[in-house]
PDB file of C-alpha atoms in Angstrom:
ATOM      1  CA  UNK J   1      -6.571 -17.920  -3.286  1.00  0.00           C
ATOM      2  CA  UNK J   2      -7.323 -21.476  -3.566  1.00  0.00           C
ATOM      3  CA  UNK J   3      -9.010 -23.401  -6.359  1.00  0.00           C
ATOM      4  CA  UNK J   4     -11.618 -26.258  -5.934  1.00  0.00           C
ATOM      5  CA  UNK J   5     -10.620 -29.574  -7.520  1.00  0.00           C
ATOM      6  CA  UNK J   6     -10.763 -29.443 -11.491  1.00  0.00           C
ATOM      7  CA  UNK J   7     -10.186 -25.552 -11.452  1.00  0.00           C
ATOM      8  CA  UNK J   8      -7.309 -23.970 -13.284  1.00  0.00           C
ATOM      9  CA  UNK J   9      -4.543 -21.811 -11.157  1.00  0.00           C
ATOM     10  CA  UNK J  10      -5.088 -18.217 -12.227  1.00  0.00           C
ATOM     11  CA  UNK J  11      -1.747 -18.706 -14.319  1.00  0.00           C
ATOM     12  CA  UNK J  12      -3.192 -21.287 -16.130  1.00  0.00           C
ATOM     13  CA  UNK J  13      -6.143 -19.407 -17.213  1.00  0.00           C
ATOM     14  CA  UNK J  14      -4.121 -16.387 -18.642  1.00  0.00           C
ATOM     15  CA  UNK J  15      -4.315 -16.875 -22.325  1.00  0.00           C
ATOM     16  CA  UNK J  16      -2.370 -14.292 -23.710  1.00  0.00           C
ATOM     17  CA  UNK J  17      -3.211 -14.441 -27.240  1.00  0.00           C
ATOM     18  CA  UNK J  18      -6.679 -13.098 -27.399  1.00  0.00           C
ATOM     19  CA  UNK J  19      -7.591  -9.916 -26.328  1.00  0.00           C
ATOM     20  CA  UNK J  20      -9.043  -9.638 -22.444  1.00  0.00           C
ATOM     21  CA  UNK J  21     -11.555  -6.155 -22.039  1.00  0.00           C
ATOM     22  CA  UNK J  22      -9.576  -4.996 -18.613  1.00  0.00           C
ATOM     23  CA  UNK J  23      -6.054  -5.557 -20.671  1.00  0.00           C
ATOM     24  CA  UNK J  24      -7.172  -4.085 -23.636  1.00  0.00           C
ATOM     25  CA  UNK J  25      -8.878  -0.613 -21.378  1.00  0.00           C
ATOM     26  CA  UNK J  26      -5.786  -1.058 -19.445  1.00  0.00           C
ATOM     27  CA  UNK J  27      -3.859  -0.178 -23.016  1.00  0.00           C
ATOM     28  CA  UNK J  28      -6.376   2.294 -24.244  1.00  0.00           C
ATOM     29  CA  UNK J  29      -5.758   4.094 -20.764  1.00  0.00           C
ATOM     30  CA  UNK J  30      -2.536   4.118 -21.540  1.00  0.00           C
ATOM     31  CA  UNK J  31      -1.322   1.308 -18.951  1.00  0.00           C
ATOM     32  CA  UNK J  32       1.497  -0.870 -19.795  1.00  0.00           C
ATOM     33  CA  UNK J  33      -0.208  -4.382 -18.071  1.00  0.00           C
ATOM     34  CA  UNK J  34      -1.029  -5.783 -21.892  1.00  0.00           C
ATOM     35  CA  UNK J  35      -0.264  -8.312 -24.268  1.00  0.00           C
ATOM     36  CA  UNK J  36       0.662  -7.879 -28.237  1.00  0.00           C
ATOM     37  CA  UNK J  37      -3.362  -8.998 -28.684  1.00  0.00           C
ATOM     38  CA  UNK J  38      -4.867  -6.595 -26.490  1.00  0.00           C
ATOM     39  CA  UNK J  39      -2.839  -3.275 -28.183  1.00  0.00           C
ATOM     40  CA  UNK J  40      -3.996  -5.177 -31.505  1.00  0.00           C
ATOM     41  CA  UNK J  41      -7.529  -5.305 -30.433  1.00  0.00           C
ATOM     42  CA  UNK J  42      -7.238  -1.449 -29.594  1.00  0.00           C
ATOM     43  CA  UNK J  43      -5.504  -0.176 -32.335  1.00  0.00           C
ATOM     44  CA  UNK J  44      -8.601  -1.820 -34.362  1.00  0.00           C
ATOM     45  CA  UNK J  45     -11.120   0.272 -31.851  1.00  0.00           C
ATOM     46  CA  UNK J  46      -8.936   3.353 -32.594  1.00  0.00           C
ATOM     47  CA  UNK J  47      -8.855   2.697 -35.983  1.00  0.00           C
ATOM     48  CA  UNK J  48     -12.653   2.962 -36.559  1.00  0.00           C
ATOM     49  CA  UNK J  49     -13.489   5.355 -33.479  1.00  0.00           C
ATOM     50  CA  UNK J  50     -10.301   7.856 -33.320  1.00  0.00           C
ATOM     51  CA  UNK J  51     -11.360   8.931 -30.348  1.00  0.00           C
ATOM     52  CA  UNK J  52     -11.902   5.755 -27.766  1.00  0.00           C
ATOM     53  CA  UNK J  53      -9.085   6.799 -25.619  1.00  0.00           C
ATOM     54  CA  UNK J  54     -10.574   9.998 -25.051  1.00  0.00           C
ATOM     55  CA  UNK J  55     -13.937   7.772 -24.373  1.00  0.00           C
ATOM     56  CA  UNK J  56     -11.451   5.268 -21.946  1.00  0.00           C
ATOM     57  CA  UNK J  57     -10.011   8.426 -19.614  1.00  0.00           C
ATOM     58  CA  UNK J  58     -13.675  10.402 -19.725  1.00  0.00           C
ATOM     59  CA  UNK J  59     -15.204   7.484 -18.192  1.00  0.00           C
ATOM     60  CA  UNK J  60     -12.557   6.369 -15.768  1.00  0.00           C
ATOM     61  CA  UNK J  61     -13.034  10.524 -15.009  1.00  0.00           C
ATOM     62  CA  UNK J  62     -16.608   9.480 -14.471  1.00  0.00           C
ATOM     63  CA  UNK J  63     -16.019   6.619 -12.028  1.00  0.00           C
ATOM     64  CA  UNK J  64     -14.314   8.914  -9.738  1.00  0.00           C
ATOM     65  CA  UNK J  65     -16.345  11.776  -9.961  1.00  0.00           C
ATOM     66  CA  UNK J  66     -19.517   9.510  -9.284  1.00  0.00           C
ATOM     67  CA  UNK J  67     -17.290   8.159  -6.364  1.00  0.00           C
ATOM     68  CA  UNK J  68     -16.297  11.250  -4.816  1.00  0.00           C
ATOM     69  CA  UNK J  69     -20.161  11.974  -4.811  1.00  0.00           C
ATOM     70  CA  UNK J  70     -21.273   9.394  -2.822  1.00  0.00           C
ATOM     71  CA  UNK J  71     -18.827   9.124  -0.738  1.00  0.00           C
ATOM     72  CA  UNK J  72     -19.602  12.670   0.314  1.00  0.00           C
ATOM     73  CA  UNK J  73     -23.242  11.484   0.636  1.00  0.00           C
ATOM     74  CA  UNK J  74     -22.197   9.368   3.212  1.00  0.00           C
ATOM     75  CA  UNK J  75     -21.811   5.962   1.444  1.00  0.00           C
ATOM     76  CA  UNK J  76     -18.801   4.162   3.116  1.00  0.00           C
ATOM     77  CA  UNK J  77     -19.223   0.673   1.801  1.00  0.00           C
ATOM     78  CA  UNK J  78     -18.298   0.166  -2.037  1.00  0.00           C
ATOM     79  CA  UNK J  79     -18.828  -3.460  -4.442  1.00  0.00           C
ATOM     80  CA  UNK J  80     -16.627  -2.453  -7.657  1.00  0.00           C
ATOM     81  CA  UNK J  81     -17.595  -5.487 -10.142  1.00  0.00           C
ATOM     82  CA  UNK J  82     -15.054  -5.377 -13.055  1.00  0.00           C
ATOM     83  CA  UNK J  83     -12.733  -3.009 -11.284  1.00  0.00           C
ATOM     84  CA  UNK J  84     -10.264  -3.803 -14.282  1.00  0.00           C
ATOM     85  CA  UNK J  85      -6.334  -3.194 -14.002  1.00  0.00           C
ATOM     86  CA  UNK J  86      -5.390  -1.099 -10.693  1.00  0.00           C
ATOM     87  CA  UNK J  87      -3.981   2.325 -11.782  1.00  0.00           C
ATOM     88  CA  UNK J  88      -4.160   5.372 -10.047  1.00  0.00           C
ATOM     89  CA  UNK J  89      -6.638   6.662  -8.297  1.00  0.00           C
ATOM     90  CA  UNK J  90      -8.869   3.566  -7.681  1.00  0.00           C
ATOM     91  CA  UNK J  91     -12.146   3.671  -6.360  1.00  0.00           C
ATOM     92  CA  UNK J  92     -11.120   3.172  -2.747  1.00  0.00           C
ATOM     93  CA  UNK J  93      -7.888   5.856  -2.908  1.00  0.00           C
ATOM     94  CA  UNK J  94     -10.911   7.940  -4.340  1.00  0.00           C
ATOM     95  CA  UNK J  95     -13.292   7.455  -1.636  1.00  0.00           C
ATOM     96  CA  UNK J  96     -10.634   7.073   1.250  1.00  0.00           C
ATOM     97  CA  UNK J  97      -9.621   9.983   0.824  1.00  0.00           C
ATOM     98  CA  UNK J  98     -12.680  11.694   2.039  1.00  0.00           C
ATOM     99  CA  UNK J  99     -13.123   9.063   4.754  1.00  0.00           C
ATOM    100  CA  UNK J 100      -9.880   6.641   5.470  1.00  0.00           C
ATOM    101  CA  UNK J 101     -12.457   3.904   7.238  1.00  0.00           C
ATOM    102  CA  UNK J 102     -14.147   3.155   3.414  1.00  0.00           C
ATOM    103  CA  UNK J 103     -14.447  -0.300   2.276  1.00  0.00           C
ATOM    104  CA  UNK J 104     -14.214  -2.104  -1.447  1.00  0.00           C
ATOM    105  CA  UNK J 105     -14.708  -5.136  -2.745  1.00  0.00           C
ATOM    106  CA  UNK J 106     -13.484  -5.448  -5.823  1.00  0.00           C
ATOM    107  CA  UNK J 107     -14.646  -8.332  -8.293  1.00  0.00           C
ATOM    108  CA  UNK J 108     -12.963  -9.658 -11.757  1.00  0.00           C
ATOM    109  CA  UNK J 109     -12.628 -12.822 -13.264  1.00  0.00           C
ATOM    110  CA  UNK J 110      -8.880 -11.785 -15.314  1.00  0.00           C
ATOM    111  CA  UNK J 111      -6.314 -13.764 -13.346  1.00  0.00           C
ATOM    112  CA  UNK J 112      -3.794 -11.024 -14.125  1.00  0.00           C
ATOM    113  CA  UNK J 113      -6.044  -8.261 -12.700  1.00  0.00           C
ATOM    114  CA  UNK J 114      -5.751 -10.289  -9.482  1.00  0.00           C
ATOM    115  CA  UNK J 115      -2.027 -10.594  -9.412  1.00  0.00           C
ATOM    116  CA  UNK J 116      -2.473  -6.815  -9.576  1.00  0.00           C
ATOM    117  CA  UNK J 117      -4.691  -6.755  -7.186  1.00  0.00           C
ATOM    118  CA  UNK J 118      -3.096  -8.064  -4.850  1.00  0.00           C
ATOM    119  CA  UNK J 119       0.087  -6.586  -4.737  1.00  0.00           C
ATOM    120  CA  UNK J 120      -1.381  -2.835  -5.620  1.00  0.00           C
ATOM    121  CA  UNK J 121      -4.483  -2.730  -3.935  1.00  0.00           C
ATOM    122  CA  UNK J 122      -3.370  -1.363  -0.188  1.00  0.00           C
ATOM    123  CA  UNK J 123      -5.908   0.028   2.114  1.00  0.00           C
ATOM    124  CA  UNK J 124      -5.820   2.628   4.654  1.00  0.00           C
ATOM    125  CA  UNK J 125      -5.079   1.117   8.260  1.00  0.00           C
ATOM    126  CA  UNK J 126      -8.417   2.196   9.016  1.00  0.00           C
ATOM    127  CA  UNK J 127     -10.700   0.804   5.892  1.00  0.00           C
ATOM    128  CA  UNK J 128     -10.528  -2.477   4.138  1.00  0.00           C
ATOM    129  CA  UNK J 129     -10.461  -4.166   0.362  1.00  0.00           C
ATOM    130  CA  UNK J 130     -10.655  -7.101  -1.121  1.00  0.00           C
ATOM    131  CA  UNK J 131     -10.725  -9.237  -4.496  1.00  0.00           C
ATOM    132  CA  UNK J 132     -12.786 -11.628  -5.749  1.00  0.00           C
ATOM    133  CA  UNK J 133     -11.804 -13.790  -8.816  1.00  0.00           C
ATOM    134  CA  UNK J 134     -15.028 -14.139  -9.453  1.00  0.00           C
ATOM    135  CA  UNK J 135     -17.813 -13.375 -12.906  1.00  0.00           C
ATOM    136  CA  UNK J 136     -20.401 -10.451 -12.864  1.00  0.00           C
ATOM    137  CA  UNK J 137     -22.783 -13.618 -14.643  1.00  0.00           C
ATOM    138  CA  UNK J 138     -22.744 -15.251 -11.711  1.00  0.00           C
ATOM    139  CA  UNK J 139     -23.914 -13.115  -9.031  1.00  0.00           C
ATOM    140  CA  UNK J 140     -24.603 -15.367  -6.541  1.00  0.00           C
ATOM    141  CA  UNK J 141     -20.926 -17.022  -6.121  1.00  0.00           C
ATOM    142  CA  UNK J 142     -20.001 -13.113  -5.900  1.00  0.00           C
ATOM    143  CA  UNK J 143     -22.572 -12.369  -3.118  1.00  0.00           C
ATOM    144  CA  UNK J 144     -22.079 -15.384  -1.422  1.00  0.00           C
ATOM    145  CA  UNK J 145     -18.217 -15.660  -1.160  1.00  0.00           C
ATOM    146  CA  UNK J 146     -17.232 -15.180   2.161  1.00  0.00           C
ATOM    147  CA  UNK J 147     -14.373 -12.496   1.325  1.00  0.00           C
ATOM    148  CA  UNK J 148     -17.287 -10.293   0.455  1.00  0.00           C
ATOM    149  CA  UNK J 149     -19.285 -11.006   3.372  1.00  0.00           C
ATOM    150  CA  UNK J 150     -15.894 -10.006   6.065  1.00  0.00           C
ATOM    151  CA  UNK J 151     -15.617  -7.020   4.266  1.00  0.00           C
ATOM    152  CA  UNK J 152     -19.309  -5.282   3.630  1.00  0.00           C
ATOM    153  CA  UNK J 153     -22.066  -5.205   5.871  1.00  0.00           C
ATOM    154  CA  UNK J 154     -25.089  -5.890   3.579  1.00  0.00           C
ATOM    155  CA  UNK J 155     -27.200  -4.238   6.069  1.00  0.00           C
ATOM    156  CA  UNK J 156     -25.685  -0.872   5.153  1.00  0.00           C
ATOM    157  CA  UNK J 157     -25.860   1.313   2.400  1.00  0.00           C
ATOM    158  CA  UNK J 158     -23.294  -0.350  -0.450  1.00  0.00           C
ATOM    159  CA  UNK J 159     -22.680   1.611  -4.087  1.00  0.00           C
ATOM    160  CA  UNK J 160     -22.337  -0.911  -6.728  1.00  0.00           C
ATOM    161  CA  UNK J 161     -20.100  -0.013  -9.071  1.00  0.00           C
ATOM    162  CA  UNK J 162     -20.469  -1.417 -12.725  1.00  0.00           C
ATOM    163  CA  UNK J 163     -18.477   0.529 -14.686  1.00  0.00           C
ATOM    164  CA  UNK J 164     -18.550  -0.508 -18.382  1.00  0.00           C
ATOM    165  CA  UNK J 165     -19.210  -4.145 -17.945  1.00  0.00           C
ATOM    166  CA  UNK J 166     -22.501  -3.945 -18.557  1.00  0.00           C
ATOM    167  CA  UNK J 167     -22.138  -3.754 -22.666  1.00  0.00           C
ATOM    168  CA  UNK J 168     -19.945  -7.111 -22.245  1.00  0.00           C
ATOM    169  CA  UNK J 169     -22.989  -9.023 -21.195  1.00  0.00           C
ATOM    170  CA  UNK J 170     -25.695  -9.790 -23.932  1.00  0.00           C
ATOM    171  CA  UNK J 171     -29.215  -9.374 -24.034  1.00  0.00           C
ATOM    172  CA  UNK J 172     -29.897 -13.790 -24.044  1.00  0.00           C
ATOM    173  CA  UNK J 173     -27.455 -13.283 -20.657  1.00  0.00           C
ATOM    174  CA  UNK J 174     -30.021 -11.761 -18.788  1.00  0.00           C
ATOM    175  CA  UNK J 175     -28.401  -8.637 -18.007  1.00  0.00           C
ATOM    176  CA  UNK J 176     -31.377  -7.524 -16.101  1.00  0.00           C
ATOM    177  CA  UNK J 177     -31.888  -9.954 -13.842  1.00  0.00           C
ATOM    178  CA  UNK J 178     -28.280  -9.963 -13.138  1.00  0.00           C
ATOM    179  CA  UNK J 179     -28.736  -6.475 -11.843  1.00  0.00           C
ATOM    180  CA  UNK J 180     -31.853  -7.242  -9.908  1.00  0.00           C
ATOM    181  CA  UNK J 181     -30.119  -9.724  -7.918  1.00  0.00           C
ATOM    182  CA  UNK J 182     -27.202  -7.554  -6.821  1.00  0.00           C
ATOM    183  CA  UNK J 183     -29.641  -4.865  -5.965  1.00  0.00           C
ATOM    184  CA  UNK J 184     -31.847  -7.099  -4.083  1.00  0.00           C
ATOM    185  CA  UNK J 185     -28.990  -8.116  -1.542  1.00  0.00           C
ATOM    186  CA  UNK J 186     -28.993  -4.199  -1.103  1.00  0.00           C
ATOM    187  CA  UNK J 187     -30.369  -2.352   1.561  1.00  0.00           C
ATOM    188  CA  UNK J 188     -32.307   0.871   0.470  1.00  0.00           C
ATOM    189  CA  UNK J 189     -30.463   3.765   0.113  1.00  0.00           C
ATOM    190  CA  UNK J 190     -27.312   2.061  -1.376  1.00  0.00           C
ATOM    191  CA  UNK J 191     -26.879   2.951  -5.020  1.00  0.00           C
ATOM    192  CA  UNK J 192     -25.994   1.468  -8.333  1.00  0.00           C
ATOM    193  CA  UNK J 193     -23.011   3.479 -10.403  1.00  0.00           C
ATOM    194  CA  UNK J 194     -23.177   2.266 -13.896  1.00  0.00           C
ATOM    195  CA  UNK J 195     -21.897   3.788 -17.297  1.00  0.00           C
ATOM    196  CA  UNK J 196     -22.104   1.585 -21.158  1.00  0.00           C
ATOM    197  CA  UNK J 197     -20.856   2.443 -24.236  1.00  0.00           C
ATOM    198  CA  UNK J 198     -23.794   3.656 -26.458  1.00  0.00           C
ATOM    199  CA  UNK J 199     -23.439   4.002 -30.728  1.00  0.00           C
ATOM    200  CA  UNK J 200     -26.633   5.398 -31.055  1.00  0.00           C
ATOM    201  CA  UNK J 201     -24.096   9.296 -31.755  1.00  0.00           C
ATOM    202  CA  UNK J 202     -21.989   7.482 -34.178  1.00  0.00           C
ATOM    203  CA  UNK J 203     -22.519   7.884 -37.982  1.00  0.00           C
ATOM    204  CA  UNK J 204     -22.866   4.434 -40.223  1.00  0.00           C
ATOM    205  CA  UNK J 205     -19.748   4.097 -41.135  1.00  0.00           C
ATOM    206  CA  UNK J 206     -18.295   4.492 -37.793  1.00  0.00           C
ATOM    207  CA  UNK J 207     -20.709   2.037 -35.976  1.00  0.00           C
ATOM    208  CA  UNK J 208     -20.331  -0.883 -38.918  1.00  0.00           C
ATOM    209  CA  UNK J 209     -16.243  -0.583 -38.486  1.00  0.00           C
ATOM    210  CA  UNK J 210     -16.542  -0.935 -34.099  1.00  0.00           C
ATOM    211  CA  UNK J 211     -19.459  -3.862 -35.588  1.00  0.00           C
ATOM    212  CA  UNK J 212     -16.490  -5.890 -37.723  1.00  0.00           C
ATOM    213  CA  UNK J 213     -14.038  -5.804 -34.578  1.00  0.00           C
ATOM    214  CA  UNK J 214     -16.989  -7.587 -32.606  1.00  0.00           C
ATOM    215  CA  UNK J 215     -17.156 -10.579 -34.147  1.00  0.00           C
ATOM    216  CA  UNK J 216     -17.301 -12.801 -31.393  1.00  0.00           C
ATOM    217  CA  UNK J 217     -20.951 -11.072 -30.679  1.00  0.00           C
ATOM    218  CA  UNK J 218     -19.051 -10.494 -26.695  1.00  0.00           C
ATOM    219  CA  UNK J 219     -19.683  -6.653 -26.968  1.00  0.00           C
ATOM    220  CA  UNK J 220     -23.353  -5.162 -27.009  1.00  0.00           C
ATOM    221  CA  UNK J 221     -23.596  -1.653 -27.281  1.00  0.00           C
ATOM    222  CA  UNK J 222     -26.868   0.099 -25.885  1.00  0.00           C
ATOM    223  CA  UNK J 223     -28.902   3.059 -26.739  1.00  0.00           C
ATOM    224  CA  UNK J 224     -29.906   5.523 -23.930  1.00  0.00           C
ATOM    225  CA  UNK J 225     -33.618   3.814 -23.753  1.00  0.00           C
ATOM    226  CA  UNK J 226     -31.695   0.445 -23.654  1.00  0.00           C
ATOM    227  CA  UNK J 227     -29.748   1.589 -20.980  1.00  0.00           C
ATOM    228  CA  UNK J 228     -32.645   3.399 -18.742  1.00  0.00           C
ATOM    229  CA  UNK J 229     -34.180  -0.162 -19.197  1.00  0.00           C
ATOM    230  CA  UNK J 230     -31.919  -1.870 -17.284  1.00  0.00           C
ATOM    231  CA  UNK J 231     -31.939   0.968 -14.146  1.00  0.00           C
ATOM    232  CA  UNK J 232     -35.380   0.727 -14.108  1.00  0.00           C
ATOM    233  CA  UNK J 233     -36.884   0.935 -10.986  1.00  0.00           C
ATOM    234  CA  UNK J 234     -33.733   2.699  -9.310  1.00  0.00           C
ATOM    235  CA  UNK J 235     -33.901   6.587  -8.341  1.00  0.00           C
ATOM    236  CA  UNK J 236     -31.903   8.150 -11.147  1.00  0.00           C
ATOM    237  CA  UNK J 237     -30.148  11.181  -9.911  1.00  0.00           C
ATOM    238  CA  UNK J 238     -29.826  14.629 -11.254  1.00  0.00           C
ATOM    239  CA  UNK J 239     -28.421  14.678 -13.807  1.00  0.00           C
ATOM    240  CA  UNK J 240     -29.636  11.178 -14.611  1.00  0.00           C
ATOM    241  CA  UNK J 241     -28.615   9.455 -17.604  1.00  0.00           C
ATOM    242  CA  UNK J 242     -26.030  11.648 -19.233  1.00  0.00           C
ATOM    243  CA  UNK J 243     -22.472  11.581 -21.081  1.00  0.00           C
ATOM    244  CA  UNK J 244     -19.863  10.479 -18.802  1.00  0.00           C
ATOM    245  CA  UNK J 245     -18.418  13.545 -20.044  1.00  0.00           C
ATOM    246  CA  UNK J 246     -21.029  15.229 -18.618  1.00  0.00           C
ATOM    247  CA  UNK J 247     -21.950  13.671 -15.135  1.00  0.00           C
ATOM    248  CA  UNK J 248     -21.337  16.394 -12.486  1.00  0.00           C
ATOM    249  CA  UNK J 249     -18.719  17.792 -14.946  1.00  0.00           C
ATOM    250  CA  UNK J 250     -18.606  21.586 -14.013  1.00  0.00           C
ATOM    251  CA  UNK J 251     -15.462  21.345 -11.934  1.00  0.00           C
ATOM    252  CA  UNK J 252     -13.868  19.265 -14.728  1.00  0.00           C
ATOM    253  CA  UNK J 253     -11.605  21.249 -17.440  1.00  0.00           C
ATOM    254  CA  UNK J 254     -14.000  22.700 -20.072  1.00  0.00           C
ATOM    255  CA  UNK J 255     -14.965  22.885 -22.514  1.00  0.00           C
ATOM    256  CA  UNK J 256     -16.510  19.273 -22.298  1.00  0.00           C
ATOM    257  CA  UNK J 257     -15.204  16.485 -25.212  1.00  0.00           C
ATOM    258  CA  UNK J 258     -18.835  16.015 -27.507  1.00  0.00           C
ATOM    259  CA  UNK J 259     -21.495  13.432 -26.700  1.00  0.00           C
ATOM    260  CA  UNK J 260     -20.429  11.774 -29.933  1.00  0.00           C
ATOM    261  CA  UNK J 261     -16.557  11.280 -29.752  1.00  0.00           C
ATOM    262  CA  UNK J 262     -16.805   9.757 -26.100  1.00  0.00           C
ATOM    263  CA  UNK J 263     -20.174   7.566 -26.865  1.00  0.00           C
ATOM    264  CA  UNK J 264     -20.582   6.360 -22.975  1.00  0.00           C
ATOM    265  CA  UNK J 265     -24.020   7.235 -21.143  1.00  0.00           C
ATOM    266  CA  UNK J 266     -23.072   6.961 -17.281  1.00  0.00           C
ATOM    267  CA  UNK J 267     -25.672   7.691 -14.289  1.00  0.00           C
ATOM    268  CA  UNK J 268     -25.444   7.200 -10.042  1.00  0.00           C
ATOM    269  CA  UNK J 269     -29.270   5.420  -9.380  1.00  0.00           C
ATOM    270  CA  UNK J 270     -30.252   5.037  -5.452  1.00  0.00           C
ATOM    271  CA  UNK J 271     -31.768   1.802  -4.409  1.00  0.00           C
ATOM    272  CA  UNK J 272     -35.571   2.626  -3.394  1.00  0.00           C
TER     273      UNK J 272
END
């Protein structure tokens, strides 16, 4: 990748002393791709909410569950906006599975996801991905970079994935009309997979501990209304808005982890 004049090198921009969201899931996922202040910055989360790792593999269960669905539905095109740290199973081993001729795009803006990236993230002969260093506020660099444009046909279906990123962009960011602009490049019958951590199950106590490890204000948890608000106008479906735990869940082992100790609403939407 090349940088325009007065741009840092991704190297450059790694600062490893304050805690990055795709390190610090990377750690609560178990992954070993971290830094001392991204296991700090976990071991706070798990501190006050025991259970976020459960919450961390329940919703990367939900991401390929919601992938394996649509791919089956015929979707064959895939924009994965904060795809986080490869590990196994990534959206497109997920969807080429089904069909080997899938294609991702895969956008984030951590310059150590994209040395990942790169080196990990090998399509079949037959489909294609790429990676865009690149910021889910600024939709229209991602739309118009010309990576994404070789790789999807925005004439076709396309699922965009947002898989908790939403909750890391606050209300006075216009998270909205963020949305509405990557769904307007869509063609109908693409689809938008989202999931977002919601406190609205958590007791007090609970919820003012996750509130003290937030104090840069970066993280915005949503209730379920909050979170319908943002889909609106999209073609929930069945089983709409739900636990991640929950989404299309019946093959998954049983019984189910509580709506409480994962606290992530999830939900596939098709584009009208």
């Amino acid at each position: 990748m090349t940088f325009r004049s007065g741009e840092l090198s991704a190297a450059d921009r790694i600062d490893t002393t304050v805690a990055h969201p795709a390190r610090r899931y990377n750690y609560l996922l178990g992954g070993k791709d971290n830094f001392a202040a991204d296991r700090q910055s976990g071991d706070a989360l798990a501190a006050a909410m025991p259970t976020i790792r459960l919450a961390a593999v329940e919703n990367r269960m939900f991401l390929h569950r919601a992938v394996r669905f649509l791919a089956q539905q015929g979707v064959r095109q895939f924009l994965d906006i904060g795809t986080g740290i490869p590990t196994a199973d990534n959206t497109h081993e997920v969807a080429q599975a089904i069909d080997p001729a899938v294609r991702v795009v895969y956008v984030d803006n951590d310059p150590i996801v994209l040395a990942h990236a790169r080196a990990l993230l090998n399509s079949t002969p037959e489909g294609r991905t790429a990676y865009l260093d690149a910021d889910l506020r600024d939709p229209e660099r991602i739309l118009a970079h010309p990576d994404l444009r070789a790789t999807l046909d925005l004439t076709r279906p396309v699922a965009l994935m947002l898989v908790a990123i939403l909750h890391f962009i606050r209300d006075d960011e216009g998270p909205r009309s963020i949305l509405d602009r990557l769904v307007a490049a869509l063609p109908s019958g693409s689809y938008v997979v989202a999931s977002h951590v919601t406190w609205e199950f958590l007791p007090p106590e609970v919820t003012a501990k996750l509130e003290a490890n937030n104090q840069d204000g970066r993280f915005q948890a949503r209730t379920t209304e909050q979170f319908a608000g943002l889909l609106d106008g999209l073609e929930l479906v069945e089983p709409g808005i739900v636990s991640v735990s929950r989404w299309r869940a019946d093959d998954a082992p049983q019984p189910r982890p509580s709506v409480r100790d994962v606290s992530f609403n999830g939900a596939v939407a098709r584009v009208r």
